[in-house]
């Protein structure tokens, strides 16, 4: 009885916390649109030939490895819509390059998503964050990494190598992960019609001191269900500890290689490029000089999130056994 009451209390606390995070995300999206990102574009007005022409002008080679993020509205802005956009950009990298996109499966906090004890199936689990990415995942010749929340899909020369070992480490950004391999391949990141966030913002977290404002992994991994080698497997994975509130200040990137470069398709559709290894080095240099891109507005708030809300939530949704969190919810 006590445990049931405690879990109900934890659920109420988390719902309040999730509501605040959702409201903050909404305000962030409104701000991004206000300053010109994530806009709505007129469908079908940009010549499809602009893709190869402008990528070439931006210094993106056909032999490059590129991680691409694109909004549905931006992809629809090209002649022929999202399908034509994908066909053209895949053709650009097909002969000697590699195209990579995220195939993230969570539609809420990853912790709460994993609490539902889902089965990740690389052939069936759909991308929950982008319709364009889901269309890419389903395209001929595309392969996908095995990870319960942060899988990626890839096409081209190095696709199989990029995705092959994602499930072999508890850490999403480990040395054999697709993300680490992008840096090994001197990959470029391309953001089309969206706010130019970057993989490096997450990848570098493993190298930032724990006492510095920023997001790190939960200390305890979560047992996850995956369809691997033709059968269901249970493998523990670490998830990001999101029980913290920070304010981002990307102005510290100005004038460094961490700052994305702006380009255009046509007259209105902006896109941004980043050299990932150069950006990573620039951010390492910022860390060395103690210049950080997160600030902590309230130590009291983060103390409550870490010491009260987090233990309540983890107890509500997971059982801890032998140093691993097991979802309370049974698999179907």
mmCIF file of C-alpha atoms in Angstrom:
data_model
loop_
_atom_site.group_PDB
_atom_site.id
_atom_site.type_symbol
_atom_site.label_atom_id
_atom_site.label_comp_id
_atom_site.label_asym_id
_atom_site.label_seq_id
_atom_site.Cartn_x
_atom_site.Cartn_y
_atom_site.Cartn_z
ATOM 1 C CA UNK A 1 0.000 0.000 0.000
ATOM 2 C CA UNK A 2 2.789 2.422 0.964
ATOM 3 C CA UNK A 3 4.640 1.742 -2.285
ATOM 4 C CA UNK A 4 1.480 2.345 -4.329
ATOM 5 C CA UNK A 5 0.870 5.683 -2.591
ATOM 6 C CA UNK A 6 4.527 6.617 -3.065
ATOM 7 C CA UNK A 7 4.382 5.817 -6.765
ATOM 8 C CA UNK A 8 1.205 7.855 -7.209
ATOM 9 C CA UNK A 9 2.941 10.761 -5.492
ATOM 10 C CA UNK A 10 5.933 10.339 -7.780
ATOM 11 C CA UNK A 11 3.719 10.265 -10.862
ATOM 12 C CA UNK A 12 2.020 13.501 -9.784
ATOM 13 C CA UNK A 13 5.410 15.119 -9.181
ATOM 14 C CA UNK A 14 6.730 13.996 -12.544
ATOM 15 C CA UNK A 15 3.594 15.155 -14.385
ATOM 16 C CA UNK A 16 4.138 18.604 -12.907
ATOM 17 C CA UNK A 17 7.797 18.519 -13.912
ATOM 18 C CA UNK A 18 6.931 17.261 -17.422
ATOM 19 C CA UNK A 19 4.307 19.994 -17.803
ATOM 20 C CA UNK A 20 6.893 22.663 -17.028
ATOM 21 C CA UNK A 21 9.382 21.110 -19.494
ATOM 22 C CA UNK A 22 6.691 20.938 -22.188
ATOM 23 C CA UNK A 23 5.799 24.584 -21.634
ATOM 24 C CA UNK A 24 9.472 25.564 -21.800
ATOM 25 C CA UNK A 25 9.886 23.596 -25.047
ATOM 26 C CA UNK A 26 6.865 25.389 -26.510
ATOM 27 C CA UNK A 27 8.313 28.779 -25.559
ATOM 28 C CA UNK A 28 11.681 27.781 -27.059
ATOM 29 C CA UNK A 29 10.005 26.806 -30.346
ATOM 30 C CA UNK A 30 8.112 30.105 -30.423
ATOM 31 C CA UNK A 31 11.370 31.961 -29.857
ATOM 32 C CA UNK A 32 13.116 30.044 -32.651
ATOM 33 C CA UNK A 33 10.320 30.912 -35.073
ATOM 34 C CA UNK A 34 10.443 34.532 -33.936
ATOM 35 C CA UNK A 35 14.121 34.822 -34.856
ATOM 36 C CA UNK A 36 13.624 33.102 -38.197
ATOM 37 C CA UNK A 37 14.093 29.361 -37.616
ATOM 38 C CA UNK A 38 11.574 26.538 -38.097
ATOM 39 C CA UNK A 39 9.509 28.692 -40.459
ATOM 40 C CA UNK A 40 6.712 27.554 -42.748
ATOM 41 C CA UNK A 41 7.744 27.497 -46.405
ATOM 42 C CA UNK A 42 5.676 27.657 -49.565
ATOM 43 C CA UNK A 43 5.438 24.113 -51.006
ATOM 44 C CA UNK A 44 7.135 23.203 -54.259
ATOM 45 C CA UNK A 45 8.728 26.523 -55.211
ATOM 46 C CA UNK A 46 12.447 25.712 -54.913
ATOM 47 C CA UNK A 47 13.984 23.945 -57.952
ATOM 48 C CA UNK A 48 15.185 20.481 -56.937
ATOM 49 C CA UNK A 49 18.500 21.219 -58.674
ATOM 50 C CA UNK A 50 19.234 23.762 -55.946
ATOM 51 C CA UNK A 51 20.135 20.939 -53.559
ATOM 52 C CA UNK A 52 23.232 19.749 -55.385
ATOM 53 C CA UNK A 53 24.196 23.259 -56.485
ATOM 54 C CA UNK A 54 24.028 24.830 -53.040
ATOM 55 C CA UNK A 55 25.587 21.879 -51.206
ATOM 56 C CA UNK A 56 28.520 22.120 -53.589
ATOM 57 C CA UNK A 57 28.805 25.884 -53.038
ATOM 58 C CA UNK A 58 28.693 25.320 -49.273
ATOM 59 C CA UNK A 59 31.724 23.031 -49.535
ATOM 60 C CA UNK A 60 29.842 19.776 -48.977
ATOM 61 C CA UNK A 61 31.473 17.178 -51.224
ATOM 62 C CA UNK A 62 29.709 14.187 -52.742
ATOM 63 C CA UNK A 63 32.297 12.013 -50.999
ATOM 64 C CA UNK A 64 31.542 13.501 -47.572
ATOM 65 C CA UNK A 65 29.660 11.902 -44.725
ATOM 66 C CA UNK A 66 26.782 14.189 -43.762
ATOM 67 C CA UNK A 67 24.361 14.141 -40.832
ATOM 68 C CA UNK A 68 21.215 15.935 -42.000
ATOM 69 C CA UNK A 69 18.303 17.364 -40.069
ATOM 70 C CA UNK A 70 15.413 18.933 -41.997
ATOM 71 C CA UNK A 71 11.890 20.079 -41.221
ATOM 72 C CA UNK A 72 8.906 18.708 -43.130
ATOM 73 C CA UNK A 73 8.016 22.209 -44.303
ATOM 74 C CA UNK A 74 11.544 22.762 -45.646
ATOM 75 C CA UNK A 75 11.592 19.437 -47.515
ATOM 76 C CA UNK A 76 8.145 20.221 -48.944
ATOM 77 C CA UNK A 77 9.477 23.550 -50.205
ATOM 78 C CA UNK A 78 11.293 21.781 -53.052
ATOM 79 C CA UNK A 79 9.710 20.730 -56.321
ATOM 80 C CA UNK A 80 8.180 17.300 -55.822
ATOM 81 C CA UNK A 81 8.011 17.583 -52.026
ATOM 82 C CA UNK A 82 9.748 15.474 -49.368
ATOM 83 C CA UNK A 83 10.110 12.354 -51.561
ATOM 84 C CA UNK A 84 11.857 14.332 -54.294
ATOM 85 C CA UNK A 85 14.030 16.061 -51.695
ATOM 86 C CA UNK A 86 15.173 12.710 -50.288
ATOM 87 C CA UNK A 87 15.803 11.234 -53.715
ATOM 88 C CA UNK A 88 17.957 14.196 -54.716
ATOM 89 C CA UNK A 89 20.025 14.390 -51.537
ATOM 90 C CA UNK A 90 20.505 10.598 -51.517
ATOM 91 C CA UNK A 91 21.668 10.773 -55.134
ATOM 92 C CA UNK A 92 24.149 13.471 -54.134
ATOM 93 C CA UNK A 93 25.951 11.171 -51.672
ATOM 94 C CA UNK A 94 25.229 7.815 -53.299
ATOM 95 C CA UNK A 95 28.373 7.219 -55.352
ATOM 96 C CA UNK A 96 31.075 7.789 -52.729
ATOM 97 C CA UNK A 97 29.580 9.516 -49.682
ATOM 98 C CA UNK A 98 27.270 8.689 -46.795
ATOM 99 C CA UNK A 99 24.009 10.274 -45.666
ATOM 100 C CA UNK A 100 22.914 9.875 -42.034
ATOM 101 C CA UNK A 101 19.718 10.925 -40.254
ATOM 102 C CA UNK A 102 18.347 10.326 -36.781
ATOM 103 C CA UNK A 103 15.658 7.675 -36.226
ATOM 104 C CA UNK A 104 14.711 8.484 -32.644
ATOM 105 C CA UNK A 105 11.830 6.451 -31.255
ATOM 106 C CA UNK A 106 10.757 8.438 -28.179
ATOM 107 C CA UNK A 107 7.857 10.909 -28.213
ATOM 108 C CA UNK A 108 8.255 12.071 -24.623
ATOM 109 C CA UNK A 109 11.048 12.105 -22.068
ATOM 110 C CA UNK A 110 13.281 9.119 -22.969
ATOM 111 C CA UNK A 111 13.117 7.971 -19.346
ATOM 112 C CA UNK A 112 9.310 7.864 -19.407
ATOM 113 C CA UNK A 113 9.402 6.270 -22.841
ATOM 114 C CA UNK A 114 11.645 3.457 -21.571
ATOM 115 C CA UNK A 115 9.430 3.096 -18.510
ATOM 116 C CA UNK A 116 6.753 1.788 -20.883
ATOM 117 C CA UNK A 117 9.061 -1.170 -21.591
ATOM 118 C CA UNK A 118 8.869 -0.868 -25.399
ATOM 119 C CA UNK A 119 10.394 -3.383 -27.795
ATOM 120 C CA UNK A 120 12.775 -1.747 -30.250
ATOM 121 C CA UNK A 121 12.600 -3.400 -33.664
ATOM 122 C CA UNK A 122 14.890 -1.784 -36.265
ATOM 123 C CA UNK A 123 12.474 -2.770 -39.031
ATOM 124 C CA UNK A 124 9.257 -1.668 -37.349
ATOM 125 C CA UNK A 125 9.906 0.979 -34.671
ATOM 126 C CA UNK A 126 9.027 4.301 -36.274
ATOM 127 C CA UNK A 127 10.803 7.625 -35.994
ATOM 128 C CA UNK A 128 8.734 9.812 -33.673
ATOM 129 C CA UNK A 129 10.413 13.170 -34.279
ATOM 130 C CA UNK A 130 10.396 13.661 -38.056
ATOM 131 C CA UNK A 131 8.258 12.406 -40.923
ATOM 132 C CA UNK A 132 11.079 13.138 -43.370
ATOM 133 C CA UNK A 133 13.457 10.985 -41.320
ATOM 134 C CA UNK A 134 10.912 8.182 -41.242
ATOM 135 C CA UNK A 135 10.571 8.345 -45.044
ATOM 136 C CA UNK A 136 14.357 8.156 -45.264
ATOM 137 C CA UNK A 137 14.465 5.153 -42.907
ATOM 138 C CA UNK A 138 12.049 3.302 -45.175
ATOM 139 C CA UNK A 139 13.972 4.125 -48.363
ATOM 140 C CA UNK A 140 15.749 1.446 -50.366
ATOM 141 C CA UNK A 141 19.353 0.850 -49.315
ATOM 142 C CA UNK A 142 19.021 2.538 -45.916
ATOM 143 C CA UNK A 143 20.246 0.666 -42.802
ATOM 144 C CA UNK A 144 19.535 1.426 -39.165
ATOM 145 C CA UNK A 145 21.442 1.151 -35.898
ATOM 146 C CA UNK A 146 20.053 -0.770 -32.933
ATOM 147 C CA UNK A 147 19.386 1.470 -29.956
ATOM 148 C CA UNK A 148 16.221 1.764 -27.818
ATOM 149 C CA UNK A 149 15.881 5.555 -28.122
ATOM 150 C CA UNK A 150 18.604 7.150 -30.292
ATOM 151 C CA UNK A 151 19.010 4.932 -33.342
ATOM 152 C CA UNK A 152 20.219 6.440 -36.625
ATOM 153 C CA UNK A 153 19.640 5.517 -40.255
ATOM 154 C CA UNK A 154 22.362 5.659 -42.894
ATOM 155 C CA UNK A 155 22.786 5.332 -46.652
ATOM 156 C CA UNK A 156 25.890 5.098 -48.801
ATOM 157 C CA UNK A 157 29.518 4.056 -48.665
ATOM 158 C CA UNK A 158 30.078 3.847 -44.884
ATOM 159 C CA UNK A 159 26.487 3.242 -43.800
ATOM 160 C CA UNK A 160 26.890 -0.307 -42.528
ATOM 161 C CA UNK A 161 30.054 0.477 -40.595
ATOM 162 C CA UNK A 162 28.457 3.537 -38.986
ATOM 163 C CA UNK A 163 25.428 1.697 -37.602
ATOM 164 C CA UNK A 164 26.963 -1.712 -36.825
ATOM 165 C CA UNK A 165 27.970 -1.386 -33.149
ATOM 166 C CA UNK A 166 25.505 0.995 -31.554
ATOM 167 C CA UNK A 167 24.004 -1.683 -29.302
ATOM 168 C CA UNK A 168 27.374 -2.899 -27.984
ATOM 169 C CA UNK A 169 27.779 -0.187 -25.347
ATOM 170 C CA UNK A 170 25.524 1.164 -22.611
ATOM 171 C CA UNK A 171 26.525 4.684 -23.607
ATOM 172 C CA UNK A 172 24.661 6.300 -26.510
ATOM 173 C CA UNK A 173 27.724 8.323 -27.576
ATOM 174 C CA UNK A 174 30.389 5.664 -26.888
ATOM 175 C CA UNK A 175 33.512 5.276 -29.018
ATOM 176 C CA UNK A 176 31.886 2.695 -31.332
ATOM 177 C CA UNK A 177 28.556 4.514 -31.616
ATOM 178 C CA UNK A 178 27.381 6.031 -34.911
ATOM 179 C CA UNK A 179 27.927 9.470 -33.415
ATOM 180 C CA UNK A 180 31.578 8.817 -32.574
ATOM 181 C CA UNK A 181 32.114 7.364 -36.028
ATOM 182 C CA UNK A 182 30.786 10.546 -37.617
ATOM 183 C CA UNK A 183 33.667 12.428 -36.004
ATOM 184 C CA UNK A 184 36.123 9.758 -37.189
ATOM 185 C CA UNK A 185 34.845 10.294 -40.739
ATOM 186 C CA UNK A 186 35.216 14.090 -40.516
ATOM 187 C CA UNK A 187 31.490 14.400 -41.082
ATOM 188 C CA UNK A 188 29.562 17.558 -41.849
ATOM 189 C CA UNK A 189 26.267 18.431 -40.208
ATOM 190 C CA UNK A 190 23.555 20.112 -42.282
ATOM 191 C CA UNK A 191 20.470 21.748 -40.731
ATOM 192 C CA UNK A 192 17.816 22.724 -43.273
ATOM 193 C CA UNK A 193 15.013 25.032 -42.221
ATOM 194 C CA UNK A 194 15.533 24.224 -38.540
ATOM 195 C CA UNK A 195 17.402 25.743 -35.626
ATOM 196 C CA UNK A 196 21.066 24.744 -36.114
ATOM 197 C CA UNK A 197 21.532 22.711 -32.977
ATOM 198 C CA UNK A 198 24.295 20.143 -33.186
ATOM 199 C CA UNK A 199 25.241 16.600 -32.235
ATOM 200 C CA UNK A 200 28.337 18.038 -30.587
ATOM 201 C CA UNK A 201 26.236 19.691 -27.889
ATOM 202 C CA UNK A 202 25.405 16.184 -26.647
ATOM 203 C CA UNK A 203 28.526 14.326 -27.735
ATOM 204 C CA UNK A 204 30.847 16.606 -25.767
ATOM 205 C CA UNK A 205 28.893 16.164 -22.518
ATOM 206 C CA UNK A 206 30.938 13.051 -21.723
ATOM 207 C CA UNK A 207 34.082 15.210 -21.659
ATOM 208 C CA UNK A 208 32.702 18.108 -19.592
ATOM 209 C CA UNK A 209 33.424 18.075 -15.820
ATOM 210 C CA UNK A 210 30.506 16.778 -13.749
ATOM 211 C CA UNK A 211 30.426 19.925 -11.601
ATOM 212 C CA UNK A 212 29.804 22.126 -14.659
ATOM 213 C CA UNK A 213 26.211 22.918 -15.710
ATOM 214 C CA UNK A 214 25.209 20.392 -18.363
ATOM 215 C CA UNK A 215 23.451 17.100 -18.923
ATOM 216 C CA UNK A 216 25.063 13.762 -18.090
ATOM 217 C CA UNK A 217 23.879 10.156 -18.064
ATOM 218 C CA UNK A 218 21.936 8.594 -15.240
ATOM 219 C CA UNK A 219 24.291 6.658 -12.986
ATOM 220 C CA UNK A 220 22.171 3.516 -13.325
ATOM 221 C CA UNK A 221 21.381 1.937 -16.735
ATOM 222 C CA UNK A 222 17.854 0.927 -17.766
ATOM 223 C CA UNK A 223 17.115 -2.593 -19.001
ATOM 224 C CA UNK A 224 15.710 -2.366 -22.530
ATOM 225 C CA UNK A 225 14.076 -4.783 -24.943
ATOM 226 C CA UNK A 226 15.476 -5.037 -28.482
ATOM 227 C CA UNK A 227 14.858 -7.276 -31.454
ATOM 228 C CA UNK A 228 18.361 -8.422 -32.315
ATOM 229 C CA UNK A 229 19.549 -11.260 -34.580
ATOM 230 C CA UNK A 230 16.011 -12.531 -35.051
ATOM 231 C CA UNK A 231 15.032 -12.698 -31.391
ATOM 232 C CA UNK A 232 14.182 -10.484 -28.437
ATOM 233 C CA UNK A 233 17.169 -9.516 -26.291
ATOM 234 C CA UNK A 234 17.405 -7.609 -22.998
ATOM 235 C CA UNK A 235 20.305 -5.154 -22.822
ATOM 236 C CA UNK A 236 20.941 -2.311 -20.315
ATOM 237 C CA UNK A 237 21.459 1.203 -21.702
ATOM 238 C CA UNK A 238 22.205 4.502 -20.015
ATOM 239 C CA UNK A 239 19.863 7.426 -20.525
ATOM 240 C CA UNK A 240 20.404 11.163 -20.158
ATOM 241 C CA UNK A 241 19.691 12.590 -16.719
ATOM 242 C CA UNK A 242 17.243 15.354 -17.653
ATOM 243 C CA UNK A 243 16.384 16.237 -14.049
ATOM 244 C CA UNK A 244 17.997 19.655 -14.276
ATOM 245 C CA UNK A 245 17.155 23.109 -15.577
ATOM 246 C CA UNK A 246 19.693 25.212 -17.440
ATOM 247 C CA UNK A 247 19.717 28.260 -19.692
ATOM 248 C CA UNK A 248 21.657 27.909 -22.952
ATOM 249 C CA UNK A 249 23.987 30.644 -24.154
ATOM 250 C CA UNK A 250 25.360 29.828 -27.596
ATOM 251 C CA UNK A 251 26.865 33.295 -27.983
ATOM 252 C CA UNK A 252 30.096 31.792 -26.629
ATOM 253 C CA UNK A 253 30.436 30.032 -30.022
ATOM 254 C CA UNK A 254 30.622 33.324 -31.942
ATOM 255 C CA UNK A 255 33.865 33.672 -33.845
ATOM 256 C CA UNK A 256 34.877 30.037 -33.294
ATOM 257 C CA UNK A 257 34.576 26.861 -35.360
ATOM 258 C CA UNK A 258 31.664 25.912 -33.115
ATOM 259 C CA UNK A 259 29.512 28.500 -34.884
ATOM 260 C CA UNK A 260 27.454 27.135 -37.823
ATOM 261 C CA UNK A 261 27.784 28.696 -41.281
ATOM 262 C CA UNK A 262 24.642 30.030 -42.954
ATOM 263 C CA UNK A 263 23.615 29.372 -46.585
ATOM 264 C CA UNK A 264 20.425 29.467 -48.649
ATOM 265 C CA UNK A 265 18.395 27.312 -50.999
ATOM 266 C CA UNK A 266 16.649 29.865 -53.200
ATOM 267 C CA UNK A 267 15.903 33.194 -51.533
ATOM 268 C CA UNK A 268 14.158 32.128 -48.338
ATOM 269 C CA UNK A 269 15.114 28.622 -47.184
ATOM 270 C CA UNK A 270 18.170 28.857 -44.972
ATOM 271 C CA UNK A 271 20.450 25.989 -44.114
ATOM 272 C CA UNK A 272 23.477 25.708 -41.852
ATOM 273 C CA UNK A 273 26.636 23.637 -42.090
ATOM 274 C CA UNK A 274 29.074 22.555 -39.407
ATOM 275 C CA UNK A 275 32.331 20.652 -39.644
ATOM 276 C CA UNK A 276 31.780 18.280 -36.714
ATOM 277 C CA UNK A 277 35.426 17.521 -35.758
ATOM 278 C CA UNK A 278 36.365 21.201 -35.959
ATOM 279 C CA UNK A 279 33.357 22.137 -33.863
ATOM 280 C CA UNK A 280 34.279 19.511 -31.267
ATOM 281 C CA UNK A 281 37.830 20.859 -31.018
ATOM 282 C CA UNK A 282 36.514 24.411 -30.643
ATOM 283 C CA UNK A 283 34.183 23.350 -27.836
ATOM 284 C CA UNK A 284 36.996 21.468 -26.108
ATOM 285 C CA UNK A 285 38.991 24.721 -26.221
ATOM 286 C CA UNK A 286 36.067 26.577 -24.642
ATOM 287 C CA UNK A 287 35.908 24.008 -21.846
ATOM 288 C CA UNK A 288 39.655 24.386 -21.221
ATOM 289 C CA UNK A 289 39.165 28.144 -20.754
ATOM 290 C CA UNK A 290 36.063 27.528 -18.603
ATOM 291 C CA UNK A 291 33.664 29.078 -21.089
ATOM 292 C CA UNK A 292 30.448 27.054 -20.982
ATOM 293 C CA UNK A 293 27.194 27.214 -22.951
ATOM 294 C CA UNK A 294 24.884 26.332 -20.054
ATOM 295 C CA UNK A 295 24.193 28.391 -16.960
ATOM 296 C CA UNK A 296 22.286 27.339 -13.866
ATOM 297 C CA UNK A 297 19.531 29.858 -13.054
ATOM 298 C CA UNK A 298 18.506 28.222 -9.770
ATOM 299 C CA UNK A 299 20.564 25.871 -7.593
ATOM 300 C CA UNK A 300 17.547 25.335 -5.367
ATOM 301 C CA UNK A 301 15.398 24.216 -8.302
ATOM 302 C CA UNK A 302 18.041 21.768 -9.488
ATOM 303 C CA UNK A 303 18.514 20.464 -5.946
ATOM 304 C CA UNK A 304 14.782 19.690 -5.796
ATOM 305 C CA UNK A 305 14.878 18.042 -9.240
ATOM 306 C CA UNK A 306 17.899 15.899 -8.400
ATOM 307 C CA UNK A 307 17.268 15.012 -4.765
ATOM 308 C CA UNK A 308 13.478 14.830 -4.604
ATOM 309 C CA UNK A 309 11.804 14.551 -8.011
ATOM 310 C CA UNK A 310 14.301 12.153 -9.612
ATOM 311 C CA UNK A 311 14.267 9.543 -6.806
ATOM 312 C CA UNK A 312 10.460 9.696 -6.743
ATOM 313 C CA UNK A 313 10.168 9.189 -10.501
ATOM 314 C CA UNK A 314 12.706 6.377 -10.699
ATOM 315 C CA UNK A 315 10.997 4.546 -7.859
ATOM 316 C CA UNK A 316 7.584 5.072 -9.468
ATOM 317 C CA UNK A 317 8.505 3.580 -12.820
ATOM 318 C CA UNK A 318 11.418 1.226 -12.187
ATOM 319 C CA UNK A 319 12.611 -1.528 -9.892
ATOM 320 C CA UNK A 320 16.333 -1.496 -9.086
ATOM 321 C CA UNK A 321 18.027 -4.902 -9.136
ATOM 322 C CA UNK A 322 21.792 -5.575 -9.222
ATOM 323 C CA UNK A 323 22.571 -2.014 -10.266
ATOM 324 C CA UNK A 324 20.078 -1.943 -13.153
ATOM 325 C CA UNK A 325 16.675 -0.246 -13.467
ATOM 326 C CA UNK A 326 13.908 -2.549 -14.698
ATOM 327 C CA UNK A 327 10.612 -1.026 -15.906
ATOM 328 C CA UNK A 328 7.745 -1.732 -13.524
ATOM 329 C CA UNK A 329 5.423 -2.078 -16.495
ATOM 330 C CA UNK A 330 5.473 -5.616 -17.847
ATOM 331 C CA UNK A 331 6.096 -6.277 -21.533
ATOM 332 C CA UNK A 332 3.129 -7.111 -23.734
#
